[in-house]
Tab-separated table of C-alpha atoms in Angstrom:
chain	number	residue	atom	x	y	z
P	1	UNK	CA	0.000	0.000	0.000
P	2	UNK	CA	2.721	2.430	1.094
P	3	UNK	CA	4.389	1.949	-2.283
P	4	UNK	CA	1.338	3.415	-3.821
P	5	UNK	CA	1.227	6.288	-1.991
P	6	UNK	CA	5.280	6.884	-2.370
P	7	UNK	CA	4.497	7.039	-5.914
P	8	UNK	CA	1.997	9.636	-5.840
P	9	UNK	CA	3.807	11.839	-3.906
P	10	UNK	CA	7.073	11.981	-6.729
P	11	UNK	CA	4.496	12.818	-9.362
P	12	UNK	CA	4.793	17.009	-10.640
P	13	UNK	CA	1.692	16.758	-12.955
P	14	UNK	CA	-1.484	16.792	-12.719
P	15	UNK	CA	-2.621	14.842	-15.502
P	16	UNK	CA	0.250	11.907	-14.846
P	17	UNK	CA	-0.970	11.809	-11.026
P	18	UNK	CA	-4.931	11.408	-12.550
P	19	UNK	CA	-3.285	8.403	-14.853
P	20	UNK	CA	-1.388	6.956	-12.096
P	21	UNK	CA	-4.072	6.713	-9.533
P	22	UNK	CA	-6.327	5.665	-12.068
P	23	UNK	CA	-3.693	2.387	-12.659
P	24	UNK	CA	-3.619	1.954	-9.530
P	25	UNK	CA	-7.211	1.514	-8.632
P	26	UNK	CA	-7.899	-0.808	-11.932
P	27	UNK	CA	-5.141	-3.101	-10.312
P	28	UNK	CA	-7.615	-3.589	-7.539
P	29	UNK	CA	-10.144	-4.729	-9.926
P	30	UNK	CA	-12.363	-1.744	-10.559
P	31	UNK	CA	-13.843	-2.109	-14.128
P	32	UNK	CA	-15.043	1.248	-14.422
P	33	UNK	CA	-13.929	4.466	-13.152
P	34	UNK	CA	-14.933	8.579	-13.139
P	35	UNK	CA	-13.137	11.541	-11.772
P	36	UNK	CA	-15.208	14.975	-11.570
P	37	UNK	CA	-13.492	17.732	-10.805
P	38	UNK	CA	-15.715	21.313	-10.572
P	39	UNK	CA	-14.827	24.518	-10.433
P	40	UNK	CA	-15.899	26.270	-7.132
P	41	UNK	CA	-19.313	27.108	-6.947
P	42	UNK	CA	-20.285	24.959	-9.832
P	43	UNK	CA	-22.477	21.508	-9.832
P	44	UNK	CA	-20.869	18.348	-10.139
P	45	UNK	CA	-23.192	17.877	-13.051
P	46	UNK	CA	-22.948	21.462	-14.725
P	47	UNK	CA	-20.709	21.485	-17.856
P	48	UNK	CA	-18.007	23.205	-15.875
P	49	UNK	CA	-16.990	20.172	-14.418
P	50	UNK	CA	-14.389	17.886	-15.914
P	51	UNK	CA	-15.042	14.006	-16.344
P	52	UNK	CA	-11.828	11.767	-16.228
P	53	UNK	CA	-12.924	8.438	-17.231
P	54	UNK	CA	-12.300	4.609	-17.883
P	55	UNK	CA	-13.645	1.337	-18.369
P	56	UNK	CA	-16.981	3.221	-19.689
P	57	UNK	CA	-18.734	1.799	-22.789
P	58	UNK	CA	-18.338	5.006	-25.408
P	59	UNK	CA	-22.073	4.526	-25.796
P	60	UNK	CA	-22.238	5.463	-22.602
P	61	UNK	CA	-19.956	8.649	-22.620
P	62	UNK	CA	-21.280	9.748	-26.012
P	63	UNK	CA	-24.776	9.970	-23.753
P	64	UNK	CA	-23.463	11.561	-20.496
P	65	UNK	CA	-20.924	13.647	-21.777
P	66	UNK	CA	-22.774	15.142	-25.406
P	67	UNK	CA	-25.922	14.439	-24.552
P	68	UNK	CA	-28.381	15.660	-21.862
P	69	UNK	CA	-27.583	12.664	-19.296
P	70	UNK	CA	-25.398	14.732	-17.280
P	71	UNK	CA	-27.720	17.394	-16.189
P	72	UNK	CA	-30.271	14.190	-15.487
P	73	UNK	CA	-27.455	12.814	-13.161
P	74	UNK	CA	-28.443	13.227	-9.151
P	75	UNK	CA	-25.732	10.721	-8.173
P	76	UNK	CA	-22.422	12.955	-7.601
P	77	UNK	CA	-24.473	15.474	-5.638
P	78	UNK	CA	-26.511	13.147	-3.109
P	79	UNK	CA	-23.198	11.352	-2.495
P	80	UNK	CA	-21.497	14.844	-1.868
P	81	UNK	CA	-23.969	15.886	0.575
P	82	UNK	CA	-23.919	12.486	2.420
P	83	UNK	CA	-20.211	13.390	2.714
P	84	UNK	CA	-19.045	9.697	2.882
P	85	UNK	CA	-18.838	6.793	0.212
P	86	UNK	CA	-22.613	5.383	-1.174
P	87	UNK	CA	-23.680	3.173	-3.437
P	88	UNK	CA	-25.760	4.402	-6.335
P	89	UNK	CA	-28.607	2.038	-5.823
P	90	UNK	CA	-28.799	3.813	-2.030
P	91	UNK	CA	-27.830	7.220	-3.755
P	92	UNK	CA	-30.827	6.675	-5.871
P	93	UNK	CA	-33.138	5.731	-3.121
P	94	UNK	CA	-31.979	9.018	-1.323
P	95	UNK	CA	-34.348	11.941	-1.783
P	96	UNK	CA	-37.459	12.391	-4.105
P	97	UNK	CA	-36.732	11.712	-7.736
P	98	UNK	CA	-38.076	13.457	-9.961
P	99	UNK	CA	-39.242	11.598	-13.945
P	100	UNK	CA	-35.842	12.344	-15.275
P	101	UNK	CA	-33.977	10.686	-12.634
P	102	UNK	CA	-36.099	7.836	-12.977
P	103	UNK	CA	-34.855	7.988	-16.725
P	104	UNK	CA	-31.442	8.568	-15.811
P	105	UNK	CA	-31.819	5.328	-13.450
P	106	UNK	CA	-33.111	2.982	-16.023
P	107	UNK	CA	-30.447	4.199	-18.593
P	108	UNK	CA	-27.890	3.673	-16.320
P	109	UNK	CA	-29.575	-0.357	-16.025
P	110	UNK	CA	-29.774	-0.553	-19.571
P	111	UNK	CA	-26.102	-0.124	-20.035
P	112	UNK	CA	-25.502	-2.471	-16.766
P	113	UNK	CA	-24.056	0.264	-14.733
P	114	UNK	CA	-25.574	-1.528	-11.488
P	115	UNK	CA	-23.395	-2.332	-9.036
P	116	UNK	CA	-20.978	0.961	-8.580
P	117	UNK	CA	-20.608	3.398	-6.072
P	118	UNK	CA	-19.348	6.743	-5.431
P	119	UNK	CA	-16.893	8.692	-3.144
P	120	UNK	CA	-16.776	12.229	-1.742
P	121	UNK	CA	-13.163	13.941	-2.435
P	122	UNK	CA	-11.656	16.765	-0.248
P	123	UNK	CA	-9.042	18.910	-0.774
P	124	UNK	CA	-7.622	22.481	0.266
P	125	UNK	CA	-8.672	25.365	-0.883
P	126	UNK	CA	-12.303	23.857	-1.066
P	127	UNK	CA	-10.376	21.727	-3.653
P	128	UNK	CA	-13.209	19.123	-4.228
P	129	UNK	CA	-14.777	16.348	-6.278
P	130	UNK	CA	-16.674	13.082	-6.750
P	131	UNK	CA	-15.406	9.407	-7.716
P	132	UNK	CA	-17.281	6.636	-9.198
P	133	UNK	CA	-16.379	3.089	-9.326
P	134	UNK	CA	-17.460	-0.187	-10.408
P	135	UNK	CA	-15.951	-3.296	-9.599
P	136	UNK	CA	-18.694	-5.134	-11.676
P	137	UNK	CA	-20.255	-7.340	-9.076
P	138	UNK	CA	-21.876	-6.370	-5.539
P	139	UNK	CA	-19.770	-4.758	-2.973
P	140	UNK	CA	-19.863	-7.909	-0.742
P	141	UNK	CA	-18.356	-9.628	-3.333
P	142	UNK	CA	-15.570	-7.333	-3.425
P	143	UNK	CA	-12.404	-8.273	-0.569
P	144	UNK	CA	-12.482	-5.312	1.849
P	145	UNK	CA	-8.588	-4.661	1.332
P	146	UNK	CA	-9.162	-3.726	-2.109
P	147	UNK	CA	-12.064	-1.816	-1.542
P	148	UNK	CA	-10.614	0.231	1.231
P	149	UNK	CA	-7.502	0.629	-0.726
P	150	UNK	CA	-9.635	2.126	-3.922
P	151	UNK	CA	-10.939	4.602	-1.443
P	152	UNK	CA	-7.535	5.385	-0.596
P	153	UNK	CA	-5.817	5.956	-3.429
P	154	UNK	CA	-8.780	8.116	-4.980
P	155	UNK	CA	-8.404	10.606	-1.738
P	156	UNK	CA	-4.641	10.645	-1.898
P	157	UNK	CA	-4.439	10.740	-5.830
P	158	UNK	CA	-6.967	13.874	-5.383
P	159	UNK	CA	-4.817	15.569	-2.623
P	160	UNK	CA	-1.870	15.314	-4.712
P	161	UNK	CA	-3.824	17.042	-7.619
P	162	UNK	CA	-4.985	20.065	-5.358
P	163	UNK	CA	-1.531	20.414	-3.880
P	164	UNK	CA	-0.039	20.816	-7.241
P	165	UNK	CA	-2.522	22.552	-8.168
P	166	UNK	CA	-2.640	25.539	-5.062
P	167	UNK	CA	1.378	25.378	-5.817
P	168	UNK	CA	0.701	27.186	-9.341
P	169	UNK	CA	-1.480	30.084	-8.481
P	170	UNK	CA	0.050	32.332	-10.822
P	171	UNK	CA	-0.555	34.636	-13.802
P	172	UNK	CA	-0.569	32.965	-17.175
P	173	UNK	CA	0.413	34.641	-20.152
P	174	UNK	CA	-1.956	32.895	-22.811
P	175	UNK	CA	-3.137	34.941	-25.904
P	176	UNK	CA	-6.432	35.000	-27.524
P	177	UNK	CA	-5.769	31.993	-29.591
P	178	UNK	CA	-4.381	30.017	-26.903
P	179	UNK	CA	-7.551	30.556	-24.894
P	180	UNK	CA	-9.635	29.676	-27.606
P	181	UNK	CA	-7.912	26.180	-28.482
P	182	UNK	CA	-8.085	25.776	-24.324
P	183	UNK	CA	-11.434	26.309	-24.532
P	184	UNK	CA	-12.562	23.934	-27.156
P	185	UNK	CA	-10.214	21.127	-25.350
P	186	UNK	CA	-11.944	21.315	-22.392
P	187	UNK	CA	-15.184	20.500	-24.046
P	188	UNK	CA	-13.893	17.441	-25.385
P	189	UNK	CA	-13.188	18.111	-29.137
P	190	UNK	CA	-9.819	16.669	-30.461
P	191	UNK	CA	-7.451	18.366	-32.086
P	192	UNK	CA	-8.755	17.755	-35.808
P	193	UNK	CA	-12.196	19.248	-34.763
P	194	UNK	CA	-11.071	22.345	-32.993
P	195	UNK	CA	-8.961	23.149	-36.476
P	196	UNK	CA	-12.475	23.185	-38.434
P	197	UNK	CA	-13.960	25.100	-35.949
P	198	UNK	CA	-11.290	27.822	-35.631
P	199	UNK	CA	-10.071	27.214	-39.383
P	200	UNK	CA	-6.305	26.237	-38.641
P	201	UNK	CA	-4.344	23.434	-39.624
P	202	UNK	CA	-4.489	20.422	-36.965
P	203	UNK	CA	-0.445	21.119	-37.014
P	204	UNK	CA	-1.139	24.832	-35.735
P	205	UNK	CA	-3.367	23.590	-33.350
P	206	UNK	CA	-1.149	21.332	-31.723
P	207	UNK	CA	1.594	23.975	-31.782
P	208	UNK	CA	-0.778	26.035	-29.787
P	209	UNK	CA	-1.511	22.627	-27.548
P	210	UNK	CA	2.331	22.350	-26.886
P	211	UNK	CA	2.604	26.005	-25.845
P	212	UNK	CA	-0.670	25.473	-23.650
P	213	UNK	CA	0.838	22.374	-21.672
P	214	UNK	CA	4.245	24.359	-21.823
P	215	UNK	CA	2.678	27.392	-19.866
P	216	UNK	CA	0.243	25.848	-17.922
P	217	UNK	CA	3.311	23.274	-16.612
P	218	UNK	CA	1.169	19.862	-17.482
P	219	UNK	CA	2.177	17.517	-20.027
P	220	UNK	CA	-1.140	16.211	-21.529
P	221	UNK	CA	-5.125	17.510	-22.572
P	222	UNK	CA	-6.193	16.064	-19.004
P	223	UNK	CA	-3.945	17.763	-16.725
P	224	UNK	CA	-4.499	21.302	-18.820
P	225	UNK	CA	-8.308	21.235	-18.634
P	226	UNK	CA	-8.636	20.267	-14.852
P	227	UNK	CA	-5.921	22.570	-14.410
P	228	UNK	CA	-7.702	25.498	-16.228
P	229	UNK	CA	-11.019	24.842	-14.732
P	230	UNK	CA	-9.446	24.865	-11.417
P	231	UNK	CA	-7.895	28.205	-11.934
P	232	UNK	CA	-11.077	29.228	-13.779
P	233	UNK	CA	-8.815	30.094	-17.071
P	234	UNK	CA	-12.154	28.769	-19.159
P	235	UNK	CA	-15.637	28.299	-19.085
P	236	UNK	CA	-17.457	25.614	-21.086
């Protein structure tokens, strides 16, 4: 376990340390996997908030992340307010549901998201998100050691993303362009998409990428786009 943790704590990025938790929690079996990180005084469903995620059918993404699924989604918040891990078949059960949770519920079935659960992150600076996982199978099916452990390394992989994160409050430097390829990143369009929309060559665009991860000091898309949103460089 400690070795985990050691390992955490050498990482400088904030997109490595999401990968690197992330690698270690599928090691413990989980099958699925989300990371939601929200700007302050945003939802954990709002568009704002950036979705790390793995194991997830692209069906299933295509639906939550482009279509209106999110805003459906009363999971993250119920679990946030019960301020301590939950399933999602008790975080459904918890409060009155309206006729689009219900339809958010029996999507979620359809695509046999069933037996997951969620986790309350805290960090400083009111640094906070949610965590979902899914080992595929009931939680009593599931050794305790590995899921305590998951639990762990999401909290400490989170800490280690605020901390480098409240290290690099500073002014950035990024011009009109840069903001705009920033911007189109963190709503999830690659890099061949974003050069249609702001009619440059996918090479420019990735030259402005480079300088973006350059400046921002990350070294990949996910690490610049929690990092912005963080900071509150964009708004999507």
């Amino acid at each position: 376990m400690q070795r985990y943790f050691a390992k955490l704590e050498t990482i400088d990025d904030v997109g490595q340390t999401i990968h690197a938790a992330c690698e270690m929690i599928s090691d413990q079996g989980v099958l699925r996997q989300s990371y939601h990180v929200t700007p302050p005084f945003s939802e954990s469903t709002s568009k704002d908030t950036s979705i790390y995620s793995r194991g997830f059918s692209r069906e299933w993404m295509a639906l939550y992340e482009q279509g209106d699924l999110r805003s459906k989604d009363p999971i993250p918040e119920r679990i946030l307010a019960h301020g301590t891990m939950m399933t999602w078949q008790d975080a459904m059960a918890r409060g009155q549901n309206t006729e689009e949770h219900l339809e958010y519920f029996a999507t979620m079935r359809e695509h046999g998201l069933v037996h997951g659960f969620g986790v309350p992150l805290y960090g400083m600076s009111a640094c906070d998100a949610y965590s979902a996982f899914d080992f595929g199978r009931p939680l009593d099916e599931v050794p305790e050691a590995n899921l305590g452990l998951v639990r762990a390394l999401a909290q400490a992989g989170h800490q280690r993303v605020c901390m480098l994160l409240n290290s690099s409050q500073k002014d950035y430097d990024l011009s009109e362009r840069e903001k705009q390829v920033l911007e189109w990143l963190a709503r999830g369009k690659s890099i061949w998409a974003i050069a249609a929309i702001l009619d440059l060559s996918p090479d420019t665009v990735k030259t402005y990428s480079r300088r973006l991860y350059a400046k921002l000091e990350v070294s990949d898309r996910v690490g610049a786009v929690v990092k912005a949103l963080r900071l509150g460089l964009v708004r999507i």
